[in-house]
PDB file of C-alpha atoms in Angstrom:
ATOM      1  CA  MET A  17     -17.487 -12.754  -0.149  1.00 50.00           C
ATOM      2  CA  GLU A  18     -16.115  -9.820   1.402  1.00 52.00           C
ATOM      3  CA  ASP A  19     -12.326 -11.949   1.755  1.00 61.00           C
ATOM      4  CA  THR A  20     -12.756 -13.252  -2.631  1.00 59.00           C
ATOM      5  CA  CYS A  21     -13.583  -9.647  -3.279  1.00 65.00           C
ATOM      6  CA  ALA A  22     -10.320  -7.832  -0.586  1.00 71.00           C
ATOM      7  CA  ALA A  23      -8.274 -11.102  -2.441  1.00 67.00           C
ATOM      8  CA  ALA A  24      -9.014 -10.522  -5.798  1.00 69.00           C
ATOM      9  CA  GLY A  25      -8.657  -6.402  -5.348  1.00 76.00           C
ATOM     10  CA  ASN A  26      -4.812  -7.289  -3.925  1.00 77.00           C
ATOM     11  CA  LEU A  27      -4.207  -9.934  -7.140  1.00 78.00           C
ATOM     12  CA  ILE A  28      -5.332  -6.107  -8.884  1.00 83.00           C
ATOM     13  CA  LEU A  29      -3.219  -3.665  -6.989  1.00 85.00           C
ATOM     14  CA  ASN A  30      -0.142  -5.907  -6.864  1.00 83.00           C
ATOM     15  CA  ALA A  31      -0.082  -6.205 -10.791  1.00 84.00           C
ATOM     16  CA  LYS A  32       2.205  -4.194 -13.570  1.00 87.00           C
ATOM     17  CA  ARG A  33       1.179  -5.557 -16.409  1.00 88.00           C
ATOM     18  CA  ILE A  34      -2.937  -6.520 -16.879  1.00 89.00           C
ATOM     19  CA  VAL A  35      -4.543  -7.920 -19.575  1.00 90.00           C
ATOM     20  CA  VAL A  36      -8.436  -7.894 -19.850  1.00 91.00           C
ATOM     21  CA  PHE A  37     -10.154 -10.359 -22.158  1.00 90.00           C
ATOM     22  CA  THR A  38     -13.847  -9.631 -22.147  1.00 90.00           C
ATOM     23  CA  GLY A  39     -16.476 -11.027 -24.037  1.00 89.00           C
ATOM     24  CA  ALA A  40     -20.450 -10.639 -24.573  1.00 88.00           C
ATOM     25  CA  GLY A  41     -21.271 -10.895 -20.387  1.00 87.00           C
ATOM     26  CA  ILE A  42     -19.978  -7.331 -20.046  1.00 91.00           C
ATOM     27  CA  SER A  43     -22.034  -5.430 -22.749  1.00 93.00           C
ATOM     28  CA  VAL A  44     -25.253  -7.175 -21.538  1.00 91.00           C
ATOM     29  CA  GLU A  45     -25.658  -4.185 -19.001  1.00 91.00           C
ATOM     30  CA  SER A  46     -25.386  -2.072 -21.566  1.00 94.00           C
ATOM     31  CA  GLY A  47     -28.732  -3.196 -23.440  1.00 92.00           C
ATOM     32  CA  ILE A  48     -27.216  -5.803 -25.459  1.00 93.00           C
ATOM     33  CA  PRO A  49     -28.057  -9.247 -25.274  1.00 88.00           C
ATOM     34  CA  ASP A  50     -26.250 -12.275 -25.022  1.00 86.00           C
ATOM     35  CA  PHE A  51     -26.436 -13.810 -28.807  1.00 88.00           C
ATOM     36  CA  ARG A  52     -26.166 -17.519 -27.696  1.00 82.00           C
ATOM     37  CA  SER A  53     -29.079 -17.022 -24.162  1.00 80.00           C
ATOM     38  CA  LYS A  54     -32.195 -18.621 -24.666  1.00 80.00           C
ATOM     39  CA  GLY A  55     -33.994 -16.028 -26.759  1.00 77.00           C
ATOM     40  CA  GLY A  56     -31.220 -14.420 -27.949  1.00 82.00           C
ATOM     41  CA  LEU A  57     -29.589 -13.308 -31.978  1.00 91.00           C
ATOM     42  CA  TRP A  58     -28.757 -16.793 -33.107  1.00 91.00           C
ATOM     43  CA  GLU A  59     -32.412 -18.846 -31.751  1.00 90.00           C
ATOM     44  CA  ARG A  60     -33.768 -16.128 -34.625  1.00 92.00           C
ATOM     45  CA  PHE A  61     -30.844 -16.150 -37.001  1.00 95.00           C
ATOM     46  CA  ALA A  62     -29.209 -19.264 -37.584  1.00 94.00           C
ATOM     47  CA  PRO A  63     -25.336 -18.630 -37.242  1.00 94.00           C
ATOM     48  CA  GLU A  64     -24.606 -21.985 -39.961  1.00 94.00           C
ATOM     49  CA  VAL A  65     -26.923 -19.633 -42.411  1.00 96.00           C
ATOM     50  CA  TYR A  66     -26.986 -16.079 -41.695  1.00 97.00           C
ATOM     51  CA  ALA A  67     -23.316 -15.827 -40.332  1.00 96.00           C
ATOM     52  CA  CYS A  68     -21.247 -18.255 -42.746  1.00 97.00           C
ATOM     53  CA  TYR A  69     -18.170 -16.659 -44.515  1.00 97.00           C
ATOM     54  CA  GLU A  70     -19.770 -19.108 -47.461  1.00 96.00           C
ATOM     55  CA  THR A  71     -23.067 -18.733 -47.575  1.00 97.00           C
ATOM     56  CA  PHE A  72     -22.158 -14.596 -47.423  1.00 97.00           C
ATOM     57  CA  PHE A  73     -21.016 -14.814 -51.087  1.00 96.00           C
ATOM     58  CA  LEU A  74     -23.793 -17.238 -51.913  1.00 96.00           C
ATOM     59  CA  GLU A  75     -26.711 -15.384 -50.404  1.00 97.00           C
ATOM     60  CA  PRO A  76     -25.033 -11.395 -48.894  1.00 97.00           C
ATOM     61  CA  LYS A  77     -28.420 -10.462 -48.426  1.00 97.00           C
ATOM     62  CA  LEU A  78     -29.244 -12.690 -45.436  1.00 98.00           C
ATOM     63  CA  PHE A  79     -25.908 -11.249 -43.885  1.00 98.00           C
ATOM     64  CA  TRP A  80     -27.666  -7.498 -44.532  1.00 98.00           C
ATOM     65  CA  GLU A  81     -30.752  -8.830 -42.461  1.00 97.00           C
ATOM     66  CA  LEU A  82     -29.295 -10.167 -39.830  1.00 97.00           C
ATOM     67  CA  SER A  83     -26.970  -7.065 -39.860  1.00 97.00           C
ATOM     68  CA  ASP A  84     -29.767  -4.886 -40.008  1.00 97.00           C
ATOM     69  CA  GLU A  85     -30.730  -6.667 -36.521  1.00 95.00           C
ATOM     70  CA  VAL A  86     -27.064  -6.240 -35.180  1.00 96.00           C
ATOM     71  CA  ALA A  87     -27.733  -2.368 -35.983  1.00 95.00           C
ATOM     72  CA  ARG A  88     -31.191  -2.289 -33.568  1.00 94.00           C
ATOM     73  CA  ILE A  89     -29.264  -3.931 -30.707  1.00 92.00           C
ATOM     74  CA  MET A  90     -26.390  -1.876 -30.660  1.00 92.00           C
ATOM     75  CA  THR A  91     -27.194   1.170 -31.872  1.00 88.00           C
ATOM     76  CA  ASP A  92     -27.781   3.001 -28.676  1.00 90.00           C
ATOM     77  CA  ALA A  93     -26.096   1.057 -26.536  1.00 95.00           C
ATOM     78  CA  LYS A  94     -23.303   3.382 -24.484  1.00 96.00           C
ATOM     79  CA  PRO A  95     -20.266   1.984 -21.723  1.00 96.00           C
ATOM     80  CA  ASN A  96     -21.203   0.478 -18.352  1.00 95.00           C
ATOM     81  CA  ALA A  97     -19.644   0.641 -15.043  1.00 92.00           C
ATOM     82  CA  GLY A  98     -17.587  -2.253 -16.436  1.00 91.00           C
ATOM     83  CA  HIS A  99     -16.021  -0.344 -18.920  1.00 95.00           C
ATOM     84  CA  LEU A 100     -15.482   2.209 -17.714  1.00 95.00           C
ATOM     85  CA  ALA A 101     -13.742   0.343 -14.831  1.00 92.00           C
ATOM     86  CA  ILE A 102     -11.304  -1.294 -17.189  1.00 93.00           C
ATOM     87  CA  ARG A 103     -10.589   2.180 -18.440  1.00 95.00           C
ATOM     88  CA  GLU A 104     -10.019   3.840 -15.656  1.00 95.00           C
ATOM     89  CA  LEU A 105      -7.621   0.593 -14.355  1.00 93.00           C
ATOM     90  CA  GLU A 106      -5.957   1.822 -17.455  1.00 95.00           C
ATOM     91  CA  SER A 107      -6.088   5.105 -16.453  1.00 95.00           C
ATOM     92  CA  LEU A 108      -3.865   3.975 -13.652  1.00 94.00           C
ATOM     93  CA  GLY A 109      -1.040   2.263 -15.572  1.00 94.00           C
ATOM     94  CA  LYS A 110      -2.632  -1.267 -14.262  1.00 93.00           C
ATOM     95  CA  VAL A 111      -3.933  -2.633 -17.563  1.00 94.00           C
ATOM     96  CA  ARG A 112      -1.735  -3.004 -20.610  1.00 94.00           C
ATOM     97  CA  ALA A 113      -4.509  -4.463 -23.149  1.00 96.00           C
ATOM     98  CA  VAL A 114      -7.548  -5.363 -23.323  1.00 96.00           C
ATOM     99  CA  ILE A 115      -8.323  -8.380 -26.063  1.00 94.00           C
ATOM    100  CA  THR A 116     -12.284  -8.749 -26.660  1.00 95.00           C
ATOM    101  CA  GLN A 117     -14.633 -10.948 -28.649  1.00 92.00           C
ATOM    102  CA  ASN A 118     -16.721  -8.199 -28.629  1.00 95.00           C
ATOM    103  CA  ILE A 119     -18.084  -6.548 -31.546  1.00 96.00           C
ATOM    104  CA  ASP A 120     -19.882  -3.529 -30.971  1.00 96.00           C
ATOM    105  CA  ASN A 121     -17.051  -0.845 -29.790  1.00 96.00           C
ATOM    106  CA  LEU A 122     -17.674   0.537 -26.695  1.00 97.00           C
ATOM    107  CA  HIS A 123     -14.372  -0.347 -24.885  1.00 98.00           C
ATOM    108  CA  GLN A 124     -13.104   2.346 -26.642  1.00 97.00           C
ATOM    109  CA  ALA A 125     -16.142   3.866 -26.615  1.00 97.00           C
ATOM    110  CA  ALA A 126     -15.614   4.321 -23.152  1.00 97.00           C
ATOM    111  CA  GLY A 127     -12.024   5.539 -23.489  1.00 97.00           C
ATOM    112  CA  SER A 128      -9.348   2.480 -23.594  1.00 97.00           C
ATOM    113  CA  ASN A 129      -6.524   3.046 -25.469  1.00 95.00           C
ATOM    114  CA  ALA A 130      -5.110  -0.760 -26.424  1.00 94.00           C
ATOM    115  CA  VAL A 131      -8.472  -2.433 -27.439  1.00 97.00           C
ATOM    116  CA  TYR A 132      -7.869  -6.046 -29.856  1.00 97.00           C
ATOM    117  CA  GLU A 133     -10.893  -6.701 -31.809  1.00 96.00           C
ATOM    118  CA  LEU A 134     -11.142 -10.841 -32.082  1.00 94.00           C
ATOM    119  CA  HIS A 135     -14.542 -10.621 -33.707  1.00 94.00           C
ATOM    120  CA  GLY A 136     -13.969  -7.478 -35.822  1.00 96.00           C
ATOM    121  CA  ASN A 137     -16.268  -3.752 -35.058  1.00 96.00           C
ATOM    122  CA  CYS A 138     -20.078  -3.431 -36.507  1.00 95.00           C
ATOM    123  CA  SER A 139     -19.152  -0.037 -36.166  1.00 94.00           C
ATOM    124  CA  ARG A 140     -17.288   0.261 -40.037  1.00 95.00           C
ATOM    125  CA  ALA A 141     -17.514  -2.002 -43.221  1.00 97.00           C
ATOM    126  CA  SER A 142     -15.320  -2.396 -45.934  1.00 97.00           C
ATOM    127  CA  CYS A 143     -14.949  -3.989 -49.173  1.00 96.00           C
ATOM    128  CA  VAL A 144     -14.472  -7.957 -49.500  1.00 95.00           C
ATOM    129  CA  LYS A 145     -12.016  -7.446 -52.557  1.00 93.00           C
ATOM    130  CA  CYS A 146      -9.961  -4.457 -52.587  1.00 93.00           C
ATOM    131  CA  LYS A 147     -10.517  -4.245 -48.459  1.00 93.00           C
ATOM    132  CA  GLN A 148     -11.833  -0.521 -50.014  1.00 95.00           C
ATOM    133  CA  ARG A 149     -13.456   1.192 -46.485  1.00 96.00           C
ATOM    134  CA  TYR A 150     -16.548   2.747 -45.668  1.00 97.00           C
ATOM    135  CA  THR A 151     -18.605   4.113 -42.824  1.00 96.00           C
ATOM    136  CA  LEU A 152     -21.707   3.140 -41.931  1.00 96.00           C
ATOM    137  CA  ASP A 153     -23.289   6.248 -42.869  1.00 96.00           C
ATOM    138  CA  GLU A 154     -21.436   5.780 -46.612  1.00 97.00           C
ATOM    139  CA  VAL A 155     -23.314   1.947 -46.199  1.00 97.00           C
ATOM    140  CA  LYS A 156     -25.989   3.045 -45.918  1.00 96.00           C
ATOM    141  CA  SER A 157     -26.891   5.782 -48.371  1.00 96.00           C
ATOM    142  CA  LEU A 158     -25.250   2.927 -50.859  1.00 96.00           C
ATOM    143  CA  ARG A 159     -28.153   0.155 -49.557  1.00 96.00           C
ATOM    144  CA  GLN A 160     -30.704   3.061 -50.745  1.00 95.00           C
ATOM    145  CA  LYS A 161     -30.192   1.848 -53.979  1.00 93.00           C
ATOM    146  CA  GLU A 162     -30.411  -1.681 -53.503  1.00 94.00           C
ATOM    147  CA  PHE A 163     -30.174  -3.980 -50.280  1.00 97.00           C
ATOM    148  CA  VAL A 164     -26.887  -5.432 -51.043  1.00 97.00           C
ATOM    149  CA  PRO A 165     -24.200  -3.270 -51.164  1.00 97.00           C
ATOM    150  CA  TYR A 166     -21.447  -3.202 -53.406  1.00 96.00           C
ATOM    151  CA  CYS A 167     -18.008  -1.202 -53.338  1.00 96.00           C
ATOM    152  CA  THR A 168     -18.122   1.857 -56.356  1.00 93.00           C
ATOM    153  CA  THR A 169     -13.946   1.648 -56.519  1.00 92.00           C
ATOM    154  CA  CYS A 170     -13.177  -2.355 -57.090  1.00 88.00           C
ATOM    155  CA  LYS A 171     -14.202  -3.579 -60.149  1.00 76.00           C
ATOM    156  CA  SER A 172     -14.243  -7.466 -59.302  1.00 77.00           C
ATOM    157  CA  SER A 173     -16.798  -9.376 -59.666  1.00 78.00           C
ATOM    158  CA  ASP A 174     -16.956 -10.354 -55.877  1.00 83.00           C
ATOM    159  CA  ASN A 175     -16.825  -6.396 -54.907  1.00 93.00           C
ATOM    160  CA  LEU A 176     -19.161  -6.819 -51.784  1.00 97.00           C
ATOM    161  CA  ILE A 177     -19.202  -4.584 -48.704  1.00 97.00           C
ATOM    162  CA  LYS A 178     -18.778  -6.481 -45.768  1.00 98.00           C
ATOM    163  CA  ILE A 179     -19.341  -4.881 -41.915  1.00 97.00           C
ATOM    164  CA  ASP A 180     -16.351  -6.272 -40.758  1.00 97.00           C
ATOM    165  CA  VAL A 181     -17.066  -8.480 -38.149  1.00 97.00           C
ATOM    166  CA  ILE A 182     -15.444 -11.796 -38.402  1.00 96.00           C
ATOM    167  CA  LEU A 183     -18.107 -15.059 -39.333  1.00 97.00           C
ATOM    168  CA  PHE A 184     -18.066 -17.936 -38.812  1.00 94.00           C
ATOM    169  CA  GLY A 185     -15.723 -20.179 -40.939  1.00 94.00           C
ATOM    170  CA  GLU A 186     -13.724 -16.499 -41.608  1.00 94.00           C
ATOM    171  CA  PRO A 187      -9.989 -17.066 -40.383  1.00 92.00           C
ATOM    172  CA  LEU A 188      -9.436 -14.422 -37.731  1.00 90.00           C
ATOM    173  CA  PRO A 189      -6.654 -11.364 -38.292  1.00 90.00           C
ATOM    174  CA  PRO A 190      -3.742 -12.581 -38.067  1.00 92.00           C
ATOM    175  CA  THR A 191      -1.813  -9.588 -36.927  1.00 94.00           C
ATOM    176  CA  THR A 192      -4.661  -9.207 -34.052  1.00 94.00           C
ATOM    177  CA  MET A 193      -4.294 -12.209 -33.262  1.00 91.00           C
ATOM    178  CA  GLN A 194      -0.999 -12.470 -33.008  1.00 92.00           C
ATOM    179  CA  ARG A 195      -0.578  -8.986 -31.077  1.00 94.00           C
ATOM    180  CA  ALA A 196      -3.222 -10.019 -28.612  1.00 92.00           C
ATOM    181  CA  MET A 197      -1.570 -13.716 -28.159  1.00 90.00           C
ATOM    182  CA  GLU A 198       1.636 -11.448 -26.962  1.00 91.00           C
ATOM    183  CA  GLU A 199      -0.035  -8.928 -24.562  1.00 91.00           C
ATOM    184  CA  ALA A 200      -1.685 -12.589 -23.295  1.00 87.00           C
ATOM    185  CA  GLN A 201       1.661 -14.246 -22.503  1.00 85.00           C
ATOM    186  CA  ASN A 202       3.759 -11.603 -21.035  1.00 86.00           C
ATOM    187  CA  CYS A 203       0.985 -10.143 -19.051  1.00 86.00           C
ATOM    188  CA  ASP A 204       1.036 -10.829 -14.724  1.00 83.00           C
ATOM    189  CA  LEU A 205      -2.494 -10.512 -14.575  1.00 84.00           C
ATOM    190  CA  ILE A 206      -5.366 -11.741 -16.929  1.00 84.00           C
ATOM    191  CA  LEU A 207      -9.161 -10.885 -16.388  1.00 84.00           C
ATOM    192  CA  VAL A 208     -11.541 -13.038 -18.295  1.00 83.00           C
ATOM    193  CA  VAL A 209     -14.767 -10.992 -18.198  1.00 84.00           C
ATOM    194  CA  GLY A 210     -18.467 -11.361 -19.382  1.00 82.00           C
ATOM    195  CA  THR A 211     -17.322 -14.403 -21.559  1.00 80.00           C
ATOM    196  CA  SER A 212     -17.240 -18.923 -21.136  1.00 71.00           C
ATOM    197  CA  LEU A 213     -14.055 -19.477 -23.382  1.00 72.00           C
ATOM    198  CA  GLN A 214     -16.423 -22.154 -25.034  1.00 70.00           C
ATOM    199  CA  VAL A 215     -15.159 -20.226 -28.086  1.00 69.00           C
ATOM    200  CA  ALA A 216     -12.079 -21.474 -29.651  1.00 70.00           C
ATOM    201  CA  PRO A 217      -9.269 -19.553 -30.826  1.00 69.00           C
ATOM    202  CA  ALA A 218     -10.283 -17.265 -29.103  1.00 68.00           C
ATOM    203  CA  SER A 219     -10.727 -18.636 -25.763  1.00 70.00           C
ATOM    204  CA  LEU A 220      -7.164 -20.437 -25.496  1.00 75.00           C
ATOM    205  CA  LEU A 221      -5.890 -17.087 -25.272  1.00 76.00           C
ATOM    206  CA  PRO A 222      -6.612 -17.347 -21.239  1.00 72.00           C
ATOM    207  CA  SER A 223      -4.832 -20.466 -21.208  1.00 72.00           C
ATOM    208  CA  ILE A 224      -1.404 -19.419 -22.588  1.00 73.00           C
ATOM    209  CA  ALA A 225      -0.918 -16.541 -20.078  1.00 70.00           C
ATOM    210  CA  LYS A 226       2.360 -16.833 -18.352  1.00 64.00           C
ATOM    211  CA  VAL A 227       1.318 -15.261 -14.815  1.00 64.00           C
ATOM    212  CA  THR A 228       1.812 -16.084 -11.347  1.00 57.00           C
ATOM    213  CA  TYR A 229      -1.933 -15.542 -10.468  1.00 58.00           C
ATOM    214  CA  SER A 230      -5.325 -15.762 -13.330  1.00 57.00           C
ATOM    215  CA  VAL A 231      -8.933 -13.953 -12.051  1.00 55.00           C
ATOM    216  CA  SER A 232     -11.327 -14.919 -14.040  1.00 52.00           C
ATOM    217  CA  VAL A 233     -14.488 -13.174 -13.718  1.00 46.00           C
ATOM    218  CA  ALA A 234     -17.668 -14.419 -15.657  1.00 39.00           C
ATOM    219  CA  ILE A 235     -20.744 -12.647 -15.810  1.00 32.00           C
ATOM    220  CA  LEU A 236     -23.873 -15.313 -15.273  1.00 32.00           C
ATOM    221  CA  SER A 237     -26.703 -13.030 -15.351  1.00 34.00           C
ATOM    222  CA  ASP A 238     -27.736  -9.682 -14.930  1.00 40.00           C
ATOM    223  CA  ASP A 239     -27.515  -9.365 -11.661  1.00 41.00           C
ATOM    224  CA  GLY A 240     -24.255 -11.647 -10.416  1.00 44.00           C
ATOM    225  CA  PHE A 241     -21.267 -13.370 -11.019  1.00 46.00           C
ATOM    226  CA  CYS A 242     -18.450 -15.698 -10.848  1.00 46.00           C
ATOM    227  CA  LEU A 243     -15.409 -14.824  -9.750  1.00 49.00           C
ATOM    228  CA  MET A 244     -12.126 -17.813  -9.320  1.00 47.00           C
ATOM    229  CA  TRP A 245      -7.942 -17.326  -9.380  1.00 46.00           C
ATOM    230  CA  THR A 246      -5.892 -19.989  -9.694  1.00 47.00           C
ATOM    231  CA  SER A 247      -2.454 -19.555  -8.601  1.00 42.00           C
ATOM    232  CA  SER A 248       0.644 -21.089  -9.880  1.00 43.00           C
ATOM    233  CA  SER A 249       1.747 -22.243  -6.610  1.00 36.00           C
ATOM    234  CA  SER A 250      -1.754 -24.390  -6.026  1.00 35.00           C
ATOM    235  CA  SER A 251      -4.181 -26.536  -7.948  1.00 34.00           C
ATOM    236  CA  SER A 252      -6.939 -24.821  -5.451  1.00 37.00           C
ATOM    237  CA  HIS A 253     -10.025 -22.741  -7.088  1.00 35.00           C
ATOM    238  CA  PRO A 254     -11.728 -20.377  -4.797  1.00 36.00           C
ATOM    239  CA  SER A 255     -14.675 -19.145  -5.510  1.00 35.00           C
ATOM    240  CA  LEU A 256     -17.425 -16.562  -5.646  1.00 33.00           C
ATOM    241  CA  ARG A 257     -20.859 -17.321  -6.686  1.00 36.00           C
ATOM    242  CA  ASN A 258     -24.494 -15.108  -6.986  1.00 36.00           C
ATOM    243  CA  GLY A 259     -22.277 -12.135  -6.655  1.00 42.00           C
ATOM    244  CA  SER A 260     -24.309  -9.090  -6.696  1.00 43.00           C
ATOM    245  CA  LEU A 261     -23.582  -6.043  -9.067  1.00 42.00           C
ATOM    246  CA  ALA A 262     -22.289  -3.739  -6.554  1.00 47.00           C
ATOM    247  CA  ASP A 263     -19.508  -6.468  -6.185  1.00 49.00           C
ATOM    248  CA  ARG A 264     -18.846  -6.987  -9.123  1.00 46.00           C
ATOM    249  CA  ARG A 265     -18.415  -3.093 -10.117  1.00 47.00           C
ATOM    250  CA  ARG A 266     -16.884  -2.708  -6.923  1.00 51.00           C
ATOM    251  CA  LEU A 267     -13.656  -5.811  -7.861  1.00 48.00           C
ATOM    252  CA  LEU A 268     -13.310  -3.257 -10.835  1.00 46.00           C
ATOM    253  CA  SER A 269     -13.159  -0.546  -9.857  1.00 44.00           C
ATOM    254  CA  GLU A 270     -12.816   0.326  -6.349  1.00 44.00           C
ATOM    255  CA  GLU A 271      -9.950  -2.622  -5.323  1.00 40.00           C
ATOM    256  CA  HIS A 272      -6.607  -0.578  -7.261  1.00 39.00           C
TER     257      HIS A 272
END
């Protein structure tokens, strides 16, 4: 374990342009459960119904029922040691960009600057038609009158307000995706933290990285993780499983 962490730390030490790719696992420690885990949000709110882009226009009430539950889960969440360690690596000039599948705004709250949110952000909202932006307080005020909020600026018949998260069936933001791809292609090390890389097309980003080494850190449970890396000159995949939380923190925060 010590040798594996030291080797990964050396990769971080020697890298000049690191890109960090994060998923739900990094935020579990902040009190936000993985939606896909057993007992998670998707067991209570079928995503093909409540988080479907097409259904949003047909029955927006369902989306807002889901949004209320997401807000309840995320309202008090704070950045944890993982978010702060990534911010620290950025302040040291190591991390050039954070690409995240998360919608919780915790990377920004931790102080990271170059954050590309592939699936949006639950801390803001906008009209789906005219793109007028709304704060959550403004949305809350509108919803005191009716459960589903409508844009007060746009006169369109489709002037629904939606939290700025990407729903199933909704295209990823093209500019964000393009810039994320460019960062991945130009990095010399990619850290994959807290994601099983199962959701495409975002999951394809690490595979397009033109890197000498690829380091992957995947949180498997609340108190463990799996670390593996691949050298472009070797087909070996050393791995570390069931590492402690302290090991994960040390890898990200002390081995720079």
